[in-house]
Structure formats: C-alpha cells, structure tokens
Short mmCIF file of N, CA and C in Angstrom, two decimals:
data_model
loop_
_atom_site.label_atom_id
_atom_site.label_comp_id
_atom_site.label_asym_id
_atom_site.label_seq_id
_atom_site.Cartn_x
_atom_site.Cartn_y
_atom_site.Cartn_z
N MET A 1 22.73 -7.18 -13.91
CA MET A 1 22.03 -6.00 -13.46
C MET A 1 20.65 -5.90 -14.12
N GLY A 2 20.54 -6.32 -15.36
CA GLY A 2 19.27 -6.27 -16.06
C GLY A 2 18.23 -7.19 -15.44
N PHE A 3 18.68 -8.39 -15.02
CA PHE A 3 17.77 -9.34 -14.39
C PHE A 3 17.26 -8.82 -13.05
N LEU A 4 18.16 -8.22 -12.26
CA LEU A 4 17.79 -7.68 -10.96
C LEU A 4 16.79 -6.53 -11.11
N TYR A 5 17.03 -5.67 -12.08
CA TYR A 5 16.12 -4.55 -12.33
C TYR A 5 14.74 -5.07 -12.74
N SER A 6 14.72 -6.06 -13.63
CA SER A 6 13.44 -6.64 -14.08
C SER A 6 12.70 -7.30 -12.92
N LEU A 7 13.44 -7.98 -12.06
CA LEU A 7 12.84 -8.63 -10.90
C LEU A 7 12.23 -7.60 -9.94
N ILE A 8 12.94 -6.52 -9.70
CA ILE A 8 12.43 -5.48 -8.80
C ILE A 8 11.20 -4.80 -9.39
N VAL A 9 11.21 -4.56 -10.70
CA VAL A 9 10.04 -3.95 -11.34
C VAL A 9 8.85 -4.91 -11.29
N PHE A 10 9.10 -6.20 -11.46
CA PHE A 10 8.02 -7.19 -11.37
C PHE A 10 7.42 -7.21 -9.96
N ILE A 11 8.27 -7.21 -8.95
CA ILE A 11 7.80 -7.17 -7.56
C ILE A 11 7.03 -5.88 -7.29
N TYR A 12 7.52 -4.79 -7.85
CA TYR A 12 6.86 -3.48 -7.72
C TYR A 12 5.44 -3.54 -8.29
N LEU A 13 5.30 -4.16 -9.46
CA LEU A 13 3.97 -4.28 -10.07
C LEU A 13 3.05 -5.18 -9.25
N LEU A 14 3.60 -6.24 -8.66
CA LEU A 14 2.80 -7.10 -7.80
C LEU A 14 2.33 -6.35 -6.55
N VAL A 15 3.23 -5.57 -5.95
CA VAL A 15 2.86 -4.78 -4.77
C VAL A 15 1.80 -3.75 -5.13
N ALA A 16 1.94 -3.11 -6.30
CA ALA A 16 0.95 -2.11 -6.72
C ALA A 16 -0.41 -2.75 -6.92
N ALA A 17 -0.45 -3.92 -7.57
CA ALA A 17 -1.72 -4.61 -7.78
C ALA A 17 -2.33 -5.06 -6.46
N ALA A 18 -1.50 -5.55 -5.55
CA ALA A 18 -2.00 -5.97 -4.24
C ALA A 18 -2.53 -4.78 -3.45
N LEU A 19 -1.87 -3.65 -3.56
CA LEU A 19 -2.31 -2.44 -2.85
C LEU A 19 -3.68 -1.99 -3.37
N VAL A 20 -3.87 -1.99 -4.66
CA VAL A 20 -5.17 -1.62 -5.24
C VAL A 20 -6.24 -2.61 -4.78
N TRP A 21 -5.92 -3.89 -4.80
CA TRP A 21 -6.88 -4.93 -4.41
C TRP A 21 -7.29 -4.78 -2.95
N VAL A 22 -6.32 -4.55 -2.07
CA VAL A 22 -6.61 -4.43 -0.64
C VAL A 22 -7.44 -3.17 -0.36
N VAL A 23 -7.13 -2.09 -1.03
CA VAL A 23 -7.89 -0.85 -0.83
C VAL A 23 -9.33 -1.04 -1.29
N LEU A 24 -9.53 -1.72 -2.41
CA LEU A 24 -10.89 -1.93 -2.90
C LEU A 24 -11.68 -2.92 -2.05
N LEU A 25 -11.00 -3.80 -1.32
CA LEU A 25 -11.69 -4.75 -0.44
C LEU A 25 -12.22 -4.11 0.84
N GLN A 26 -11.64 -3.00 1.22
CA GLN A 26 -12.04 -2.37 2.48
C GLN A 26 -13.43 -1.79 2.38
N GLU A 27 -14.14 -1.86 3.49
CA GLU A 27 -15.49 -1.31 3.53
C GLU A 27 -15.42 0.21 3.68
N PRO A 28 -16.24 0.92 2.93
CA PRO A 28 -16.23 2.38 3.08
C PRO A 28 -16.85 2.80 4.41
N LYS A 29 -16.38 3.91 4.93
CA LYS A 29 -16.97 4.43 6.17
C LYS A 29 -18.32 5.05 5.85
N GLN A 30 -19.23 4.96 6.78
CA GLN A 30 -20.58 5.48 6.59
C GLN A 30 -20.69 6.89 7.16
N GLY A 31 -21.52 7.67 6.55
CA GLY A 31 -21.79 9.01 7.06
C GLY A 31 -21.01 10.07 6.31
N GLY A 32 -21.67 11.20 6.06
CA GLY A 32 -21.03 12.29 5.35
C GLY A 32 -20.20 13.18 6.26
N GLY A 33 -20.30 12.99 7.57
CA GLY A 33 -19.55 13.82 8.50
C GLY A 33 -18.06 13.53 8.49
N ASP A 34 -17.67 12.42 7.91
CA ASP A 34 -16.24 12.06 7.85
C ASP A 34 -15.45 13.04 7.01
N LEU A 35 -16.08 13.66 6.05
CA LEU A 35 -15.37 14.60 5.18
C LEU A 35 -14.93 15.84 5.95
N LEU A 36 -15.69 16.22 6.96
CA LEU A 36 -15.38 17.43 7.71
C LEU A 36 -14.75 17.14 9.06
N GLY A 37 -14.30 15.91 9.26
CA GLY A 37 -13.62 15.57 10.50
C GLY A 37 -14.51 14.97 11.56
N GLY A 38 -15.73 14.61 11.21
CA GLY A 38 -16.64 14.04 12.19
C GLY A 38 -16.20 12.69 12.71
N GLY A 39 -15.48 11.91 11.89
CA GLY A 39 -15.03 10.59 12.32
C GLY A 39 -13.53 10.53 12.50
N ALA A 40 -12.91 11.60 12.93
CA ALA A 40 -11.45 11.66 13.04
C ALA A 40 -10.91 10.69 14.09
N THR A 41 -11.71 10.37 15.10
CA THR A 41 -11.23 9.45 16.13
C THR A 41 -11.16 8.02 15.62
N ASP A 42 -11.90 7.69 14.56
CA ASP A 42 -11.89 6.34 14.01
C ASP A 42 -10.65 6.07 13.16
N LEU A 43 -9.89 7.09 12.82
CA LEU A 43 -8.76 6.93 11.92
C LEU A 43 -7.70 6.01 12.50
N PHE A 44 -7.41 6.14 13.79
CA PHE A 44 -6.35 5.36 14.41
C PHE A 44 -6.87 4.22 15.27
N ALA A 45 -8.17 4.02 15.29
CA ALA A 45 -8.76 2.95 16.09
C ALA A 45 -9.12 1.78 15.19
N ALA A 46 -8.12 1.14 14.59
CA ALA A 46 -8.36 0.03 13.68
C ALA A 46 -8.43 -1.27 14.48
N ARG A 47 -9.55 -1.98 14.36
CA ARG A 47 -9.74 -3.22 15.11
C ARG A 47 -10.35 -4.29 14.21
N GLY A 48 -10.18 -5.53 14.62
CA GLY A 48 -10.81 -6.65 13.92
C GLY A 48 -10.27 -6.84 12.52
N VAL A 49 -11.16 -7.25 11.62
CA VAL A 49 -10.77 -7.50 10.23
C VAL A 49 -10.34 -6.21 9.57
N THR A 50 -11.04 -5.13 9.87
CA THR A 50 -10.69 -3.84 9.29
C THR A 50 -9.29 -3.43 9.73
N GLY A 51 -8.94 -3.72 10.98
CA GLY A 51 -7.61 -3.40 11.47
C GLY A 51 -6.53 -4.17 10.73
N GLY A 52 -6.81 -5.43 10.43
CA GLY A 52 -5.86 -6.23 9.66
C GLY A 52 -5.68 -5.68 8.26
N MET A 53 -6.77 -5.31 7.64
CA MET A 53 -6.71 -4.73 6.29
C MET A 53 -5.97 -3.40 6.33
N TYR A 54 -6.20 -2.65 7.40
CA TYR A 54 -5.53 -1.37 7.57
C TYR A 54 -4.01 -1.56 7.66
N ARG A 55 -3.60 -2.55 8.43
CA ARG A 55 -2.16 -2.81 8.59
C ARG A 55 -1.53 -3.32 7.30
N ILE A 56 -2.24 -4.18 6.58
CA ILE A 56 -1.74 -4.67 5.29
C ILE A 56 -1.60 -3.51 4.31
N THR A 57 -2.56 -2.60 4.32
CA THR A 57 -2.49 -1.44 3.44
C THR A 57 -1.28 -0.58 3.78
N ILE A 58 -1.01 -0.40 5.06
CA ILE A 58 0.15 0.39 5.47
C ILE A 58 1.44 -0.27 4.99
N TRP A 59 1.57 -1.58 5.22
CA TRP A 59 2.79 -2.29 4.82
C TRP A 59 2.98 -2.28 3.30
N LEU A 60 1.89 -2.47 2.56
CA LEU A 60 2.00 -2.43 1.10
C LEU A 60 2.36 -1.03 0.61
N GLY A 61 1.83 -0.01 1.27
CA GLY A 61 2.18 1.37 0.91
C GLY A 61 3.65 1.67 1.17
N VAL A 62 4.16 1.17 2.29
CA VAL A 62 5.58 1.36 2.61
C VAL A 62 6.45 0.62 1.59
N ALA A 63 6.06 -0.61 1.25
CA ALA A 63 6.82 -1.39 0.26
C ALA A 63 6.78 -0.71 -1.10
N PHE A 64 5.62 -0.16 -1.46
CA PHE A 64 5.48 0.54 -2.74
C PHE A 64 6.41 1.75 -2.80
N ALA A 65 6.44 2.54 -1.73
CA ALA A 65 7.31 3.71 -1.69
C ALA A 65 8.78 3.32 -1.70
N ALA A 66 9.14 2.29 -0.94
CA ALA A 66 10.53 1.85 -0.89
C ALA A 66 11.00 1.32 -2.24
N LEU A 67 10.16 0.53 -2.88
CA LEU A 67 10.52 0.02 -4.20
C LEU A 67 10.61 1.13 -5.23
N SER A 68 9.78 2.15 -5.09
CA SER A 68 9.87 3.30 -6.00
C SER A 68 11.23 3.99 -5.87
N ILE A 69 11.69 4.16 -4.65
CA ILE A 69 12.99 4.78 -4.42
C ILE A 69 14.11 3.90 -4.94
N ILE A 70 14.01 2.59 -4.71
CA ILE A 70 15.05 1.66 -5.17
C ILE A 70 15.13 1.65 -6.70
N ILE A 71 13.97 1.63 -7.36
CA ILE A 71 13.95 1.64 -8.82
C ILE A 71 14.55 2.94 -9.35
N ASP A 72 14.27 4.04 -8.68
CA ASP A 72 14.85 5.33 -9.09
C ASP A 72 16.36 5.32 -8.95
N LYS A 73 16.86 4.77 -7.86
CA LYS A 73 18.31 4.74 -7.63
C LYS A 73 19.02 3.80 -8.60
N ILE A 74 18.39 2.68 -8.94
CA ILE A 74 19.00 1.73 -9.86
C ILE A 74 19.04 2.29 -11.28
N ALA A 75 17.99 2.99 -11.66
CA ALA A 75 17.88 3.50 -13.03
C ALA A 75 18.91 4.60 -13.33
N ARG A 76 19.44 5.23 -12.32
CA ARG A 76 20.38 6.33 -12.55
C ARG A 76 21.74 5.87 -12.86
#
C-alpha cells in the first residue's frame, strides 16, 4: 500500500508540474475588454495550436482533480 500511495503522489506531482508548464506556454489574450466579458465568445472557440493546448489543459486539470480525490480516499 505504501508503494502504491507513493506512486500516485509521484504521478500527481508530475501532472501538477505539467499543468503549470502548459498554462505558462499558452499565449495571453489581447485586449482589456476580456475582463468585462468582451471576448466571451472566444472562450469555447479553441482552434489550431491554441485549441490543442486548451484540450491538454482540460485533461491535465481533470487528472489533477481525480488524483486529488484518489489521494484523499487512500489517505483515510
């Protein structure tokens, strides 16, 4: 059980590092109107390289959340 827990925590740390890396690689959106909803239509229109990065970010976020729940359940 100790080895499995350590392995899951290691994978969790890798996913966290990958998530930070992918988020920092993404290009920031231009324009100050995005803060007030000016670019709301661009949120779900992910295309090209940005779309791929968007999907990777979503999958890493889901994996991060799932591993967080698994680690919580194992630790109890």
